mmCIF file of C-alpha atoms in Angstrom:
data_model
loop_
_atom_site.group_PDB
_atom_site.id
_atom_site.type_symbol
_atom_site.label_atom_id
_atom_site.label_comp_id
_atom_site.label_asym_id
_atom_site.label_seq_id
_atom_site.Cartn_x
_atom_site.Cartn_y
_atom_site.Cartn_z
ATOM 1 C CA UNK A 201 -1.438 45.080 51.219
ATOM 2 C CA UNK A 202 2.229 46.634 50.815
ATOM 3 C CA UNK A 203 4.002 45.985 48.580
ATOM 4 C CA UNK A 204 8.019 46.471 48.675
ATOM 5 C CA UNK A 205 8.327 46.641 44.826
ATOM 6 C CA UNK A 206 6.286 49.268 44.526
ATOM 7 C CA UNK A 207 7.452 51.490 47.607
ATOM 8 C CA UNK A 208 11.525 51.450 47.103
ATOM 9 C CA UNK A 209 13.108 52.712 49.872
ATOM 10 C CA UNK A 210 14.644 56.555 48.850
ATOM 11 C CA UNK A 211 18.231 55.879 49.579
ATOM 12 C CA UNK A 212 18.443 52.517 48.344
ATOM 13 C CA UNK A 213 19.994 53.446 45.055
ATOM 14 C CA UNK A 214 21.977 55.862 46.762
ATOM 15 C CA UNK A 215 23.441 53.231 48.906
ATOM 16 C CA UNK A 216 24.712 50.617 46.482
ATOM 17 C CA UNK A 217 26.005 54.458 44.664
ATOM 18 C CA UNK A 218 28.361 54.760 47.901
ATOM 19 C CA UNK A 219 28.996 50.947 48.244
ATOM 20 C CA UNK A 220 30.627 51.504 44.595
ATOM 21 C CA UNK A 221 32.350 54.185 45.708
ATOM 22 C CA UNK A 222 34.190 53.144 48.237
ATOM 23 C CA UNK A 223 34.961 50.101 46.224
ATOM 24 C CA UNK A 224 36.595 52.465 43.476
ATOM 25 C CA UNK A 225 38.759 54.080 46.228
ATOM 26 C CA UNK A 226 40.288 50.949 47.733
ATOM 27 C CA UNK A 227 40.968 50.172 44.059
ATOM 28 C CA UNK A 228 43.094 53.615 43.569
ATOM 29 C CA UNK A 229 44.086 53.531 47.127
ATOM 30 C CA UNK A 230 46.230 49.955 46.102
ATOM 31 C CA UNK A 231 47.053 51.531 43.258
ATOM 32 C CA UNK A 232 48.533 54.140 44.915
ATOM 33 C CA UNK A 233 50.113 52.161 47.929
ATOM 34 C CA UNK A 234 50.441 48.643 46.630
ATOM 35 C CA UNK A 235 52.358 47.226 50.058
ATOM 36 C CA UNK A 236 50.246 49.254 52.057
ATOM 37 C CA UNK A 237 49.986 46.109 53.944
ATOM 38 C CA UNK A 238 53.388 45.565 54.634
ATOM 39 C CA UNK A 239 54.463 49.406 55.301
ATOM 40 C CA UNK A 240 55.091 49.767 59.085
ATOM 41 C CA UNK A 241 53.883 52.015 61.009
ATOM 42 C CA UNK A 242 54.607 55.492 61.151
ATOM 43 C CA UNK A 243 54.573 58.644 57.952
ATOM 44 C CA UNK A 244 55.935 58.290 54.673
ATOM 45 C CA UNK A 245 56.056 60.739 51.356
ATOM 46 C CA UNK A 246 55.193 60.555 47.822
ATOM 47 C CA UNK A 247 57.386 63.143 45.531
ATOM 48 C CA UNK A 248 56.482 63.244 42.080
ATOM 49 C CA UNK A 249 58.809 65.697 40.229
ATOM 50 C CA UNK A 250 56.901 69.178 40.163
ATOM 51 C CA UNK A 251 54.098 68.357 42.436
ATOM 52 C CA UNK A 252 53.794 69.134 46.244
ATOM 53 C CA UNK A 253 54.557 65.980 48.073
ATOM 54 C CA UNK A 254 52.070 63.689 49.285
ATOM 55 C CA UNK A 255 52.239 62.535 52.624
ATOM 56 C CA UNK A 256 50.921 59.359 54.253
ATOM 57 C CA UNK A 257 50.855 59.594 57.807
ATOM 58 C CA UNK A 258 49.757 57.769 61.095
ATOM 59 C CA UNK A 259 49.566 54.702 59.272
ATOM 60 C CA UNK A 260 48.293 51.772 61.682
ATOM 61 C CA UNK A 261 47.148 48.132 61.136
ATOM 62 C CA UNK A 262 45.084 46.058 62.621
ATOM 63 C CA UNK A 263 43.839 42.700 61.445
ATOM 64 C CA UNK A 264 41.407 43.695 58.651
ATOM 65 C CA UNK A 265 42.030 47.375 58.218
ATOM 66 C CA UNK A 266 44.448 49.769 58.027
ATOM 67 C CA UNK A 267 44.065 53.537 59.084
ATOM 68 C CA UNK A 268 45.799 56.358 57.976
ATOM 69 C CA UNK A 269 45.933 60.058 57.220
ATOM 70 C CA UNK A 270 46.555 61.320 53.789
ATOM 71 C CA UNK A 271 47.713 65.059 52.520
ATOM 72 C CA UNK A 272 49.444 67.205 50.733
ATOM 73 C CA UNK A 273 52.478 68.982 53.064
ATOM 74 C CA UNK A 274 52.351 73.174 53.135
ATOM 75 C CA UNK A 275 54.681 75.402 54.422
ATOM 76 C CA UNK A 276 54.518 75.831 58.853
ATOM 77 C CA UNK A 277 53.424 79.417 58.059
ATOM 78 C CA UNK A 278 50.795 78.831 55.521
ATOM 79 C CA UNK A 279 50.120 80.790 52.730
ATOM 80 C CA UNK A 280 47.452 83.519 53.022
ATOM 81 C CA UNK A 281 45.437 81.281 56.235
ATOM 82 C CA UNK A 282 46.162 78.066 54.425
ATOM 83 C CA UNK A 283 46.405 75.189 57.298
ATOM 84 C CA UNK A 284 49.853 73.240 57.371
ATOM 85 C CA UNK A 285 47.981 70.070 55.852
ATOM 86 C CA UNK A 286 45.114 70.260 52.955
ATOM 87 C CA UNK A 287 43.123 68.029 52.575
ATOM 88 C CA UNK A 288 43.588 66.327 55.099
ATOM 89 C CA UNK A 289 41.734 63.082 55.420
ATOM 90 C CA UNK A 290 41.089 60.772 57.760
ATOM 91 C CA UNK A 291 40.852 57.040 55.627
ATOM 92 C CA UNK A 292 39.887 53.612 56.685
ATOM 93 C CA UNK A 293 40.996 50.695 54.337
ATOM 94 C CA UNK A 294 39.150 47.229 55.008
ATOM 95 C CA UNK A 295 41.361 44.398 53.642
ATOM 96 C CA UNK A 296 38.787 41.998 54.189
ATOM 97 C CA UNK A 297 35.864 43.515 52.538
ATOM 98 C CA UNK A 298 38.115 45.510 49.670
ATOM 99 C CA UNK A 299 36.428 48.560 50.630
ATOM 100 C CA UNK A 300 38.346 52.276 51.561
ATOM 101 C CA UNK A 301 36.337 55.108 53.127
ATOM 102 C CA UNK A 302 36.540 58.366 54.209
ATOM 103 C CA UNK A 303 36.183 58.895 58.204
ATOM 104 C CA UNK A 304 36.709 62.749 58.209
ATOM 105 C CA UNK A 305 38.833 65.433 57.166
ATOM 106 C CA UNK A 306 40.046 68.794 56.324
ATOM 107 C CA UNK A 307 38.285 70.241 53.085
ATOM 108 C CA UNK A 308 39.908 72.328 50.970
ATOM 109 C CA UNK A 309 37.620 75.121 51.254
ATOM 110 C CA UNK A 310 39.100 74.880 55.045
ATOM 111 C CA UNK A 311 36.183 73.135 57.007
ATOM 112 C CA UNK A 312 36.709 70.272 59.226
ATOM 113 C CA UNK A 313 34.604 67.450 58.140
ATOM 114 C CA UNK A 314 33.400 64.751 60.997
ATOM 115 C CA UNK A 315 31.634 62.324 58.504
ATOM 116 C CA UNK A 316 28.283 61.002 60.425
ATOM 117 C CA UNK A 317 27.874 56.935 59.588
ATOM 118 C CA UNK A 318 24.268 57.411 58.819
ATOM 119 C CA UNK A 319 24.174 60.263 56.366
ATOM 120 C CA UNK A 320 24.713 58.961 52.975
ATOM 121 C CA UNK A 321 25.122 62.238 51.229
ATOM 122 C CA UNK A 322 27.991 63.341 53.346
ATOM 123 C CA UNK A 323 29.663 60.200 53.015
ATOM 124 C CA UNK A 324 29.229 60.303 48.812
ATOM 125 C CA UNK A 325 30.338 63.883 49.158
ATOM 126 C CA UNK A 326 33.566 62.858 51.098
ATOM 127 C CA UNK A 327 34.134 59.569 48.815
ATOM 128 C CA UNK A 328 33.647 61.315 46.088
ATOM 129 C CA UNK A 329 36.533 63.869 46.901
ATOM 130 C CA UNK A 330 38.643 61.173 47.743
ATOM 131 C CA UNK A 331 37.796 59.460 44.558
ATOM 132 C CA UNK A 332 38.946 62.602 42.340
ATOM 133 C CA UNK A 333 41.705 62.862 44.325
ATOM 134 C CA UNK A 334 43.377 59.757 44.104
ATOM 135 C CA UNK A 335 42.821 59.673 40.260
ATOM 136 C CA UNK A 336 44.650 63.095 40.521
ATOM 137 C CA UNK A 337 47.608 61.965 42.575
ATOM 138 C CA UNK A 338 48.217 58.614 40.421
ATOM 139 C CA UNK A 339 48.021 60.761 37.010
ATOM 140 C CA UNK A 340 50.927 62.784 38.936
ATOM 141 C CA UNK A 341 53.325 60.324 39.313
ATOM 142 C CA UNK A 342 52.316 59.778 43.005
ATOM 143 C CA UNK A 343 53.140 55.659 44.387
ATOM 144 C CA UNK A 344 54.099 54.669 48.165
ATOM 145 C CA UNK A 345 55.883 51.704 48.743
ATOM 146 C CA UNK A 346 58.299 51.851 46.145
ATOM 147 C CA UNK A 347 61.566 54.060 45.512
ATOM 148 C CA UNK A 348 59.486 57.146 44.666
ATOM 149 C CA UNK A 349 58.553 57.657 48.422
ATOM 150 C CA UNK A 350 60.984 59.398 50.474
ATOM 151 C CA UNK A 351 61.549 59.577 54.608
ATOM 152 C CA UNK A 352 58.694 61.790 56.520
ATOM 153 C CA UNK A 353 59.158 65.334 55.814
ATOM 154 C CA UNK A 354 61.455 67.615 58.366
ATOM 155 C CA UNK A 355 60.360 71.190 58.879
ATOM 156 C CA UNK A 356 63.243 72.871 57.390
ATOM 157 C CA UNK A 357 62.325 70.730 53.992
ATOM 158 C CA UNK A 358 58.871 72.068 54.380
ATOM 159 C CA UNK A 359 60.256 75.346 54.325
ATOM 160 C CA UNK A 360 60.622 75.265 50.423
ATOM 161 C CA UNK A 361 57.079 75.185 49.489
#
């Protein structure tokens, strides 16, 4: 006879891990854009004084999600191969569920990321990023929604950085 409580499945702790997970980030994610709800659609920036701004971009809703891209803004020319945008990810928000999760994204170490639904450890690698991240940007200064986000950047302001 089999029994299930002796033969755990492998990934089951690793599951509920990245269930966690992407609890934490819709936590820091509404920390970070408490009316994400009510934003429209479209970009918006975070500038905290003496950090590179934060941009929030591509922002659409539908009735239990919201979808967006978030990243920090570099010069058009890039510094020394740097892309335009790093990191820049690709996040899904589920209202419903209070969940936020990674969908795929540029890395900094300059790969592009396609997260595959069924491989756990890319998606805790990914969450986890996102996770840091977010905890980074909020200890910042970072907020959108409020009067600390300014209009979508314009190339000749990107030229500064």
């Amino acid at each position: 006879m089999y029994s299930t409580l002796l033969h755990k499945p492998r990934n089951s702790g690793r599951f509920s891990s990245l269930m966690d997970l992407y609890e934490q980030n819709y936590m820091l994610m509404r920390l970070l854009a408490p009316e994400l709800r009510q934003m429209g659609e479209g970009e918006f920036v975070s500038q905290a004084p003496g950090t590179l701004a934060l941009e929030l971009r591509e922002l659409e809703h539908s009735r239990y999600t919201s979808t967006f891209r978030l990243s920090y803004r570099f010069s058009p020319n890039g510094a020394r191969g740097r892309s335009e945008r790093e990191p820049d990810l690709a996040i899904r928000l589920y209202h419903d569920a209070r969940s936020c999760e990674v969908m795929s994204g540029l890395m900094p170490e300059g790969r592009v990321k396609l997260r595959r639904t069924r491989d756990l450890e890319e998606g805790r690698r990914l969450n986890r990023f996102l996770n840091r991240w977010l905890g980074y940007c909020l200890r910042q200064g970072h907020q959108f929604g409020s009067h600390q986000d300014t209009p979508a950047l314009q190339p000749d302001y990107c030229a500064q950085y």
